[in-house]
Amino acid sequence: MSTVSLPDDPEADPRVKQVFDDIRATRGSEFINLLWKYLAFDPPLLKQVWDDVKSVMAEPSALDSKTKEMIYVAVSIANSCSYCVHSHTAAARAKGMSDAEHADLLRVVSTASKTNALLNGLQVPVDPQFNRETG
């Protein structure tokens, strides 16, 4: 259950409509997912979050869009965000992630989680060679 109410007609607010129109144009789809609809309870927050997501996920950069989505899935798993795991897995699949790539992603995430837990428990010091300044 959400901690805020889903606005009845979010696009009645022109600030929300402007963001939703940008989401549609950026994604090339009429679909507005629930994250954005719920964030419409606060139009300035909606705009801020969309601007951040758009600048990282939709604008060209050194990483291709499928890789960005796969990283988002990995971080979402680590942060236990079921919504983001589902939405970004769907986005990664739409950008070409195969079943084999998804399985590899899950293997990497589960292996990293295990070794992270071990290293957190053991508190192993970082090798000097791993520090950019000394390595």
PDB file of C-alpha atoms in Angstrom:
ATOM      1  CA  MET A   1       0.000   0.000   0.000  1.00  0.00           C
ATOM      2  CA  SER A   2       1.304   3.423  -0.935  1.00  0.00           C
ATOM      3  CA  THR A   3       2.129   6.115   1.590  1.00  0.00           C
ATOM      4  CA  VAL A   4       0.473   8.745  -0.629  1.00  0.00           C
ATOM      5  CA  SER A   5      -2.767   8.750  -2.583  1.00  0.00           C
ATOM      6  CA  LEU A   6      -2.713   8.323  -6.325  1.00  0.00           C
ATOM      7  CA  PRO A   7      -3.893  11.645  -7.777  1.00  0.00           C
ATOM      8  CA  ASP A   8      -7.286  11.339  -9.514  1.00  0.00           C
ATOM      9  CA  ASP A   9      -6.349  13.450 -12.546  1.00  0.00           C
ATOM     10  CA  PRO A  10      -2.659  14.274 -12.283  1.00  0.00           C
ATOM     11  CA  GLU A  11      -2.462  15.876 -15.718  1.00  0.00           C
ATOM     12  CA  ALA A  12      -4.992  18.515 -14.655  1.00  0.00           C
ATOM     13  CA  ASP A  13      -1.943  20.245 -13.182  1.00  0.00           C
ATOM     14  CA  PRO A  14      -0.002  21.763 -16.125  1.00  0.00           C
ATOM     15  CA  ARG A  15       3.322  21.091 -14.381  1.00  0.00           C
ATOM     16  CA  VAL A  16       2.526  17.385 -14.234  1.00  0.00           C
ATOM     17  CA  LYS A  17       1.245  17.327 -17.810  1.00  0.00           C
ATOM     18  CA  GLN A  18       4.499  18.914 -18.994  1.00  0.00           C
ATOM     19  CA  VAL A  19       6.568  16.220 -17.268  1.00  0.00           C
ATOM     20  CA  PHE A  20       4.305  13.412 -18.472  1.00  0.00           C
ATOM     21  CA  ASP A  21       4.507  14.752 -22.042  1.00  0.00           C
ATOM     22  CA  ASP A  22       8.307  14.773 -21.775  1.00  0.00           C
ATOM     23  CA  ILE A  23       8.289  11.192 -20.465  1.00  0.00           C
ATOM     24  CA  ARG A  24       6.114  10.133 -23.410  1.00  0.00           C
ATOM     25  CA  ALA A  25       8.334  11.938 -25.927  1.00  0.00           C
ATOM     26  CA  THR A  26      11.577  10.647 -24.412  1.00  0.00           C
ATOM     27  CA  ARG A  27      10.370   7.054 -24.279  1.00  0.00           C
ATOM     28  CA  GLY A  28       8.378   7.127 -27.517  1.00  0.00           C
ATOM     29  CA  SER A  29       5.412   5.615 -25.684  1.00  0.00           C
ATOM     30  CA  GLU A  30       2.100   6.774 -24.261  1.00  0.00           C
ATOM     31  CA  PHE A  31       2.629   4.608 -21.165  1.00  0.00           C
ATOM     32  CA  ILE A  32       3.193   6.475 -17.889  1.00  0.00           C
ATOM     33  CA  ASN A  33       4.098   4.033 -15.161  1.00  0.00           C
ATOM     34  CA  LEU A  34       2.877   4.228 -11.604  1.00  0.00           C
ATOM     35  CA  LEU A  35       6.087   5.714 -10.218  1.00  0.00           C
ATOM     36  CA  TRP A  36       5.455   8.931 -12.130  1.00  0.00           C
ATOM     37  CA  LYS A  37       1.732   8.936 -11.405  1.00  0.00           C
ATOM     38  CA  TYR A  38       2.340   8.637  -7.671  1.00  0.00           C
ATOM     39  CA  LEU A  39       5.102  11.252  -7.737  1.00  0.00           C
ATOM     40  CA  ALA A  40       2.566  13.633  -9.290  1.00  0.00           C
ATOM     41  CA  PHE A  41       1.277  14.255  -5.755  1.00  0.00           C
ATOM     42  CA  ASP A  42       4.170  16.779  -5.628  1.00  0.00           C
ATOM     43  CA  PRO A  43       4.873  18.323  -9.059  1.00  0.00           C
ATOM     44  CA  PRO A  44       8.276  19.841  -8.140  1.00  0.00           C
ATOM     45  CA  LEU A  45       9.479  16.462  -6.836  1.00  0.00           C
ATOM     46  CA  LEU A  46       8.114  14.737  -9.943  1.00  0.00           C
ATOM     47  CA  LYS A  47      10.046  17.124 -12.198  1.00  0.00           C
ATOM     48  CA  GLN A  48      13.244  16.834 -10.177  1.00  0.00           C
ATOM     49  CA  VAL A  49      13.227  13.030 -10.185  1.00  0.00           C
ATOM     50  CA  TRP A  50      12.325  12.839 -13.884  1.00  0.00           C
ATOM     51  CA  ASP A  51      15.080  15.322 -14.804  1.00  0.00           C
ATOM     52  CA  ASP A  52      17.607  13.231 -12.851  1.00  0.00           C
ATOM     53  CA  VAL A  53      16.461   9.927 -14.345  1.00  0.00           C
ATOM     54  CA  LYS A  54      16.290  11.358 -17.859  1.00  0.00           C
ATOM     55  CA  SER A  55      19.782  12.865 -17.669  1.00  0.00           C
ATOM     56  CA  VAL A  56      21.335   9.573 -16.571  1.00  0.00           C
ATOM     57  CA  MET A  57      19.200   6.950 -18.281  1.00  0.00           C
ATOM     58  CA  ALA A  58      18.008   8.568 -21.517  1.00  0.00           C
ATOM     59  CA  GLU A  59      20.824  10.847 -22.610  1.00  0.00           C
ATOM     60  CA  PRO A  60      23.746   9.359 -24.558  1.00  0.00           C
ATOM     61  CA  SER A  61      26.853   8.621 -22.514  1.00  0.00           C
ATOM     62  CA  ALA A  62      29.809   6.244 -22.376  1.00  0.00           C
ATOM     63  CA  LEU A  63      27.463   3.388 -21.377  1.00  0.00           C
ATOM     64  CA  ASP A  64      24.878   2.000 -23.779  1.00  0.00           C
ATOM     65  CA  SER A  65      21.254   2.025 -22.668  1.00  0.00           C
ATOM     66  CA  LYS A  66      20.992  -1.748 -22.121  1.00  0.00           C
ATOM     67  CA  THR A  67      24.026  -1.703 -19.833  1.00  0.00           C
ATOM     68  CA  LYS A  68      22.555   1.215 -17.869  1.00  0.00           C
ATOM     69  CA  GLU A  69      19.321  -0.718 -17.367  1.00  0.00           C
ATOM     70  CA  MET A  70      21.210  -3.819 -16.256  1.00  0.00           C
ATOM     71  CA  ILE A  71      23.191  -1.786 -13.726  1.00  0.00           C
ATOM     72  CA  TYR A  72      19.924  -0.281 -12.513  1.00  0.00           C
ATOM     73  CA  VAL A  73      18.580  -3.809 -12.007  1.00  0.00           C
ATOM     74  CA  ALA A  74      21.664  -4.779 -10.009  1.00  0.00           C
ATOM     75  CA  VAL A  75      21.436  -1.724  -7.750  1.00  0.00           C
ATOM     76  CA  SER A  76      17.687  -2.258  -7.343  1.00  0.00           C
ATOM     77  CA  ILE A  77      18.301  -5.845  -6.229  1.00  0.00           C
ATOM     78  CA  ALA A  78      20.919  -4.628  -3.738  1.00  0.00           C
ATOM     79  CA  ASN A  79      18.503  -1.976  -2.438  1.00  0.00           C
ATOM     80  CA  SER A  80      15.544  -4.395  -2.330  1.00  0.00           C
ATOM     81  CA  CYS A  81      13.369  -2.259  -4.617  1.00  0.00           C
ATOM     82  CA  SER A  82      10.957  -4.747  -6.151  1.00  0.00           C
ATOM     83  CA  TYR A  83       9.285  -2.092  -8.310  1.00  0.00           C
ATOM     84  CA  CYS A  84      12.599  -1.040  -9.860  1.00  0.00           C
ATOM     85  CA  VAL A  85      13.750  -4.649 -10.331  1.00  0.00           C
ATOM     86  CA  HIS A  86      10.604  -5.306 -12.364  1.00  0.00           C
ATOM     87  CA  SER A  87      10.527  -2.059 -14.337  1.00  0.00           C
ATOM     88  CA  HIS A  88      14.224  -2.003 -15.215  1.00  0.00           C
ATOM     89  CA  THR A  89      14.336  -5.721 -16.040  1.00  0.00           C
ATOM     90  CA  ALA A  90      11.501  -5.030 -18.502  1.00  0.00           C
ATOM     91  CA  ALA A  91      13.409  -2.029 -19.865  1.00  0.00           C
ATOM     92  CA  ALA A  92      16.630  -4.044 -20.219  1.00  0.00           C
ATOM     93  CA  ARG A  93      14.730  -6.779 -22.054  1.00  0.00           C
ATOM     94  CA  ALA A  94      13.182  -4.157 -24.340  1.00  0.00           C
ATOM     95  CA  LYS A  95      16.708  -2.920 -25.094  1.00  0.00           C
ATOM     96  CA  GLY A  96      17.881  -6.411 -26.006  1.00  0.00           C
ATOM     97  CA  MET A  97      18.906  -8.158 -22.791  1.00  0.00           C
ATOM     98  CA  SER A  98      18.715 -11.895 -23.449  1.00  0.00           C
ATOM     99  CA  ASP A  99      17.788 -14.607 -20.966  1.00  0.00           C
ATOM    100  CA  ALA A 100      21.471 -15.602 -20.867  1.00  0.00           C
ATOM    101  CA  GLU A 101      22.509 -12.018 -20.061  1.00  0.00           C
ATOM    102  CA  HIS A 102      19.837 -11.825 -17.368  1.00  0.00           C
ATOM    103  CA  ALA A 103      21.110 -15.057 -15.828  1.00  0.00           C
ATOM    104  CA  ASP A 104      24.693 -13.738 -15.913  1.00  0.00           C
ATOM    105  CA  LEU A 105      23.552 -10.491 -14.313  1.00  0.00           C
ATOM    106  CA  LEU A 106      21.891 -12.426 -11.495  1.00  0.00           C
ATOM    107  CA  ARG A 107      25.025 -14.558 -11.048  1.00  0.00           C
ATOM    108  CA  VAL A 108      27.177 -11.420 -10.734  1.00  0.00           C
ATOM    109  CA  VAL A 109      24.756  -9.783  -8.291  1.00  0.00           C
ATOM    110  CA  SER A 110      24.508 -12.876  -6.100  1.00  0.00           C
ATOM    111  CA  THR A 111      28.277 -13.430  -6.124  1.00  0.00           C
ATOM    112  CA  ALA A 112      28.960  -9.772  -5.297  1.00  0.00           C
ATOM    113  CA  SER A 113      26.396  -9.908  -2.479  1.00  0.00           C
ATOM    114  CA  LYS A 114      28.097 -12.965  -0.989  1.00  0.00           C
ATOM    115  CA  THR A 115      31.639 -11.600  -1.173  1.00  0.00           C
ATOM    116  CA  ASN A 116      30.470  -8.156   0.019  1.00  0.00           C
ATOM    117  CA  ALA A 117      28.944  -9.789   3.108  1.00  0.00           C
ATOM    118  CA  LEU A 118      32.107 -11.783   3.772  1.00  0.00           C
ATOM    119  CA  LEU A 119      34.352  -8.738   3.388  1.00  0.00           C
ATOM    120  CA  ASN A 120      32.071  -6.635   5.587  1.00  0.00           C
ATOM    121  CA  GLY A 121      32.215  -9.350   8.239  1.00  0.00           C
ATOM    122  CA  LEU A 122      35.969  -9.852   7.976  1.00  0.00           C
ATOM    123  CA  GLN A 123      36.799  -6.149   7.562  1.00  0.00           C
ATOM    124  CA  VAL A 124      39.726  -6.987   5.262  1.00  0.00           C
ATOM    125  CA  PRO A 125      41.892  -3.911   4.578  1.00  0.00           C
ATOM    126  CA  VAL A 126      41.942  -2.647   0.986  1.00  0.00           C
ATOM    127  CA  ASP A 127      45.044  -3.571  -1.014  1.00  0.00           C
ATOM    128  CA  PRO A 128      47.132  -0.468  -1.743  1.00  0.00           C
ATOM    129  CA  GLN A 129      47.237  -1.469  -5.415  1.00  0.00           C
ATOM    130  CA  PHE A 130      43.465  -0.847  -5.611  1.00  0.00           C
ATOM    131  CA  ASN A 131      43.834   2.800  -4.669  1.00  0.00           C
ATOM    132  CA  ARG A 132      44.207   4.910  -7.768  1.00  0.00           C
ATOM    133  CA  GLU A 133      46.693   7.238  -6.073  1.00  0.00           C
ATOM    134  CA  THR A 134      49.066   4.433  -5.066  1.00  0.00           C
ATOM    135  CA  GLY A 135      48.342   1.689  -7.598  1.00  0.00           C
TER     136      GLY A 135
END
